[in-house]
Coordinates of C-alpha atoms in Angstrom, one line a residue:
X1 CA 0.2 -0.2 0.1
X2 CA 3.3 2.4 0.2
X3 CA 2.5 3.4 3.7
X4 CA 5.7 4.2 6.2
X5 CA 7.1 1.6 7.8
X6 CA 7.6 3.7 11.0
X7 CA 4.0 5.5 11.5
X8 CA 2.2 1.4 10.4
X9 CA 4.8 -0.2 14.5
X10 CA 3.5 3.5 15.8
X11 CA 0.1 2.7 15.2
X12 CA -0.5 -0.9 15.3
X13 CA 1.9 -0.8 19.1
X14 CA -1.4 -0.2 21.4
X15 CA -2.3 -3.8 19.6
X16 CA 0.1 -5.0 22.6
X17 CA -2.2 -4.1 25.3
X18 CA -4.4 -7.5 23.8
X19 CA -1.7 -9.7 23.4
X20 CA 0.2 -9.3 26.8
X21 CA -2.8 -10.5 29.3
X22 CA -3.2 -13.5 26.7
X23 CA 0.7 -14.3 26.9
X24 CA 0.5 -13.9 30.8
X25 CA -2.5 -16.4 30.9
X26 CA -1.5 -18.7 29.3
X27 CA 2.3 -18.8 31.2
X28 CA 1.2 -18.5 34.6
X29 CA -1.4 -22.2 32.8
X30 CA 2.4 -24.1 32.5
X31 CA 3.4 -23.1 35.8
X32 CA 0.1 -24.5 37.7
X33 CA 0.9 -27.1 36.3
X34 CA 3.5 -28.2 37.3
X35 CA 4.5 -31.4 40.1
X36 CA 3.7 -29.9 43.3
X37 CA 7.0 -32.0 44.0
X38 CA 8.5 -29.3 41.5
X39 CA 6.5 -26.5 42.2
X40 CA 8.4 -22.9 42.6
X41 CA 6.1 -20.6 41.7
X42 CA 2.5 -21.1 44.7
X43 CA 2.0 -17.7 43.3
X44 CA 1.5 -18.9 40.0
X45 CA -2.7 -19.6 40.4
X46 CA -3.5 -16.0 42.5
X47 CA -1.7 -14.2 39.3
X48 CA -3.0 -16.8 36.5
X49 CA -7.1 -15.6 38.0
X50 CA -6.0 -11.8 37.8
X51 CA -4.8 -12.1 34.0
X52 CA -8.0 -13.8 33.0
X53 CA -9.8 -11.6 34.5
X54 CA -8.2 -8.5 33.0
X55 CA -8.1 -9.9 29.5
X56 CA -11.7 -10.8 29.8
X57 CA -12.4 -6.7 30.7
X58 CA -9.6 -5.9 28.1
X59 CA -11.2 -7.6 26.0
X60 CA -15.2 -6.8 26.6
X61 CA -13.6 -2.8 26.6
X62 CA -11.7 -3.3 22.9
X63 CA -15.0 -4.6 21.2
X64 CA -17.2 -1.9 22.3
X65 CA -14.8 1.5 21.7
X66 CA -14.4 -0.3 18.2
X67 CA -18.4 -0.5 18.0
X68 CA -19.0 2.2 19.7
X69 CA -16.3 4.3 17.5
X70 CA -17.8 2.3 14.0
X71 CA -21.4 3.1 14.8
X72 CA -20.5 6.7 15.3
X73 CA -19.1 7.5 12.2
X74 CA -21.6 5.6 9.8
X75 CA -23.8 8.4 11.8
X76 CA -22.1 11.7 12.0
X77 CA -19.8 10.5 8.4
X78 CA -22.7 9.0 6.9
X79 CA -23.9 11.6 4.0
X80 CA -19.6 11.1 3.1
X81 CA -19.7 7.6 3.7
X82 CA -21.8 6.9 1.3
X83 CA -20.2 8.7 -1.1
X84 CA -17.7 7.0 -1.9
X85 CA -17.5 5.2 -4.9
X86 CA -17.5 1.1 -5.4
X87 CA -14.8 -0.6 -6.7
X88 CA -16.3 -1.5 -9.8
X89 CA -13.6 -5.0 -10.3
X90 CA -14.5 -5.7 -7.2
X91 CA -18.3 -5.2 -8.0
X92 CA -17.6 -7.6 -10.8
X93 CA -16.2 -10.3 -9.4
X94 CA -18.1 -10.7 -6.2
X95 CA -20.8 -11.0 -8.7
X96 CA -19.5 -13.5 -10.6
X97 CA -19.0 -16.2 -7.7
X98 CA -22.4 -15.5 -6.1
X99 CA -23.3 -16.7 -10.1
X100 CA -21.0 -19.6 -9.1
X101 CA -21.9 -20.7 -5.4
X102 CA -25.7 -20.1 -6.9
X103 CA -25.0 -22.3 -9.9
X104 CA -22.7 -25.2 -7.7
X105 CA -26.4 -25.3 -5.0
X106 CA -28.5 -25.4 -7.9
X107 CA -26.6 -28.1 -10.0
X108 CA -25.5 -30.4 -7.3
X109 CA -29.2 -30.8 -5.2
X110 CA -29.7 -33.5 -3.8
X111 CA -32.2 -35.2 -5.9
X112 CA -30.3 -34.4 -9.0
X113 CA -27.4 -36.0 -7.6
X114 CA -26.6 -39.4 -9.2
X115 CA -25.6 -42.2 -7.0
X116 CA -22.5 -42.0 -5.8
X117 CA -22.8 -39.1 -5.2
X118 CA -25.2 -39.8 -2.3
X119 CA -23.0 -42.0 -0.5
X120 CA -19.9 -40.5 -1.0
X121 CA -21.4 -37.3 0.9
X122 CA -23.3 -40.2 3.4
X123 CA -20.2 -41.6 3.8
X124 CA -18.4 -39.1 4.3
X125 CA -21.3 -37.7 7.0
X126 CA -21.4 -41.0 9.1
X127 CA -17.1 -41.0 9.4
X128 CA -16.8 -37.7 10.9
X129 CA -20.3 -38.7 13.7
X130 CA -17.9 -42.0 14.5
X131 CA -14.2 -40.1 13.9
X132 CA -16.2 -37.2 16.2
X133 CA -18.4 -39.6 18.7
X134 CA -15.1 -41.8 19.3
X135 CA -13.0 -39.6 21.0
X136 CA -16.2 -37.2 22.7
X137 CA -16.9 -40.4 24.6
X138 CA -14.2 -42.5 24.3
X139 CA -11.4 -39.5 24.6
X140 CA -9.4 -41.8 27.3
X141 CA -9.4 -44.7 25.5
X142 CA -8.6 -42.8 22.0
X143 CA -5.3 -41.4 23.6
X144 CA -2.5 -42.1 26.1
X145 CA -2.4 -38.8 28.7
X146 CA 0.2 -37.0 28.0
X147 CA 0.8 -33.7 30.0
X148 CA 2.7 -30.1 28.6
X149 CA 5.5 -31.3 30.1
X150 CA 6.2 -34.3 29.0
X151 CA 8.6 -35.6 26.8
X152 CA 8.2 -38.2 23.6
X153 CA 11.6 -39.8 24.6
X154 CA 10.5 -39.7 27.9
X155 CA 7.3 -40.9 28.0
X156 CA 5.6 -41.7 24.5
X157 CA 8.9 -44.3 24.0
X158 CA 10.9 -42.0 21.2
X159 CA 7.6 -42.7 18.8
X160 CA 6.0 -39.8 18.3
X161 CA 2.7 -42.6 17.6
X162 CA 1.8 -44.4 20.5
X163 CA 0.0 -41.6 21.2
X164 CA -2.8 -42.8 20.0
X165 CA -4.9 -46.5 21.4
X166 CA -6.5 -48.3 19.0
X167 CA -9.7 -46.5 19.3
X168 CA -7.4 -43.4 18.2
X169 CA -6.8 -45.1 15.2
X170 CA -10.3 -45.7 14.2
X171 CA -11.2 -42.4 15.3
X172 CA -7.9 -40.2 12.6
X173 CA -8.9 -42.9 9.7
X174 CA -12.7 -42.2 9.6
X175 CA -11.3 -38.1 10.2
X176 CA -9.5 -39.0 7.0
X177 CA -12.0 -41.1 5.4
X178 CA -14.7 -38.7 5.9
X179 CA -11.6 -35.5 4.2
X180 CA -11.2 -37.6 1.2
X181 CA -15.3 -38.8 0.2
X182 CA -15.4 -34.7 1.1
X183 CA -13.0 -34.6 -1.4
X184 CA -13.9 -36.6 -4.0
X185 CA -17.1 -34.9 -4.5
X186 CA -16.7 -31.5 -4.3
X187 CA -14.2 -32.1 -7.5
X188 CA -16.6 -34.2 -8.9
X189 CA -19.8 -31.0 -8.2
X190 CA -16.5 -28.7 -9.4
X191 CA -16.5 -30.2 -12.6
X192 CA -20.3 -30.9 -13.2
X193 CA -20.7 -27.3 -12.6
X194 CA -18.2 -26.3 -15.2
X195 CA -19.6 -28.4 -17.7
X196 CA -22.9 -27.3 -17.1
X197 CA -22.0 -23.4 -17.3
X198 CA -20.4 -24.7 -21.0
X199 CA -23.8 -25.8 -22.2
X200 CA -26.3 -22.6 -21.0
X201 CA -24.8 -20.1 -20.1
X202 CA -21.3 -18.7 -18.6
X203 CA -20.9 -16.2 -15.9
X204 CA -18.7 -13.6 -17.3
X205 CA -14.9 -13.6 -16.4
X206 CA -13.2 -10.2 -14.4
X207 CA -9.7 -10.0 -13.8
X208 CA -9.4 -10.6 -10.0
X209 CA -8.4 -7.2 -9.1
X210 CA -5.4 -7.3 -6.0
X211 CA -6.7 -5.7 -2.1
X212 CA -3.6 -3.5 -3.0
X213 CA -4.5 -1.8 -6.4
X214 CA -7.2 -1.3 -5.5
X215 CA -6.2 0.7 -3.0
X216 CA -4.2 2.4 -4.8
X217 CA -6.5 3.2 -7.4
X218 CA -8.9 5.0 -4.9
X219 CA -6.8 6.3 -3.3
X220 CA -5.5 8.4 -6.3
X221 CA -10.1 8.9 -7.8
X222 CA -10.0 10.5 -4.6
X223 CA -6.2 12.5 -4.4
X224 CA -7.0 13.8 -7.8
X225 CA -11.4 14.6 -6.8
X226 CA -9.8 17.2 -4.0
X227 CA -7.1 18.9 -6.8

């Protein structure tokens, strides 16, 4: 965007106010989870509570103030905001994407799908249900107990795959199977959309512009209009 680096860094420095309490919260969670015999930070639990409360207050205050400022700007400078010209290339690109999405759902509605496509969707659904519910209901039978302070060499015998129990493998394989079924369905669905648009009315293709190019073009037009 051709912006000066130093002003950008200075303008984004206030984000530290949001980040620091969150980072400290994670640090104190780790210190508080240390075994009792190795505990060297008895104050970690108290500091954790303070940081969690501070983070929550800052997050709520940030969201509230941002919402207020946006609404105030939209109300006080409504005419100026409404007078901004829309980027026609971006608008055409949005229309093209919306047309493609509409075509996708029209061509791949359930009643128009082949038996193979329906089978892929059903298999993907049941595989994902099996994977998720296996982990939720039998977590202790899927994975071995592993803490943040554990090491792979000492607690997993040097092999990270030892983290998985037999039911864990079932959950992982079911998840991969669901993903492959959805990938195969989406690939076939996109091929069907391309074939459908070629045989019918195909949306007009537009040149997708980058955010930087669009920003520079808008800034140039505003600069010309001022002078």
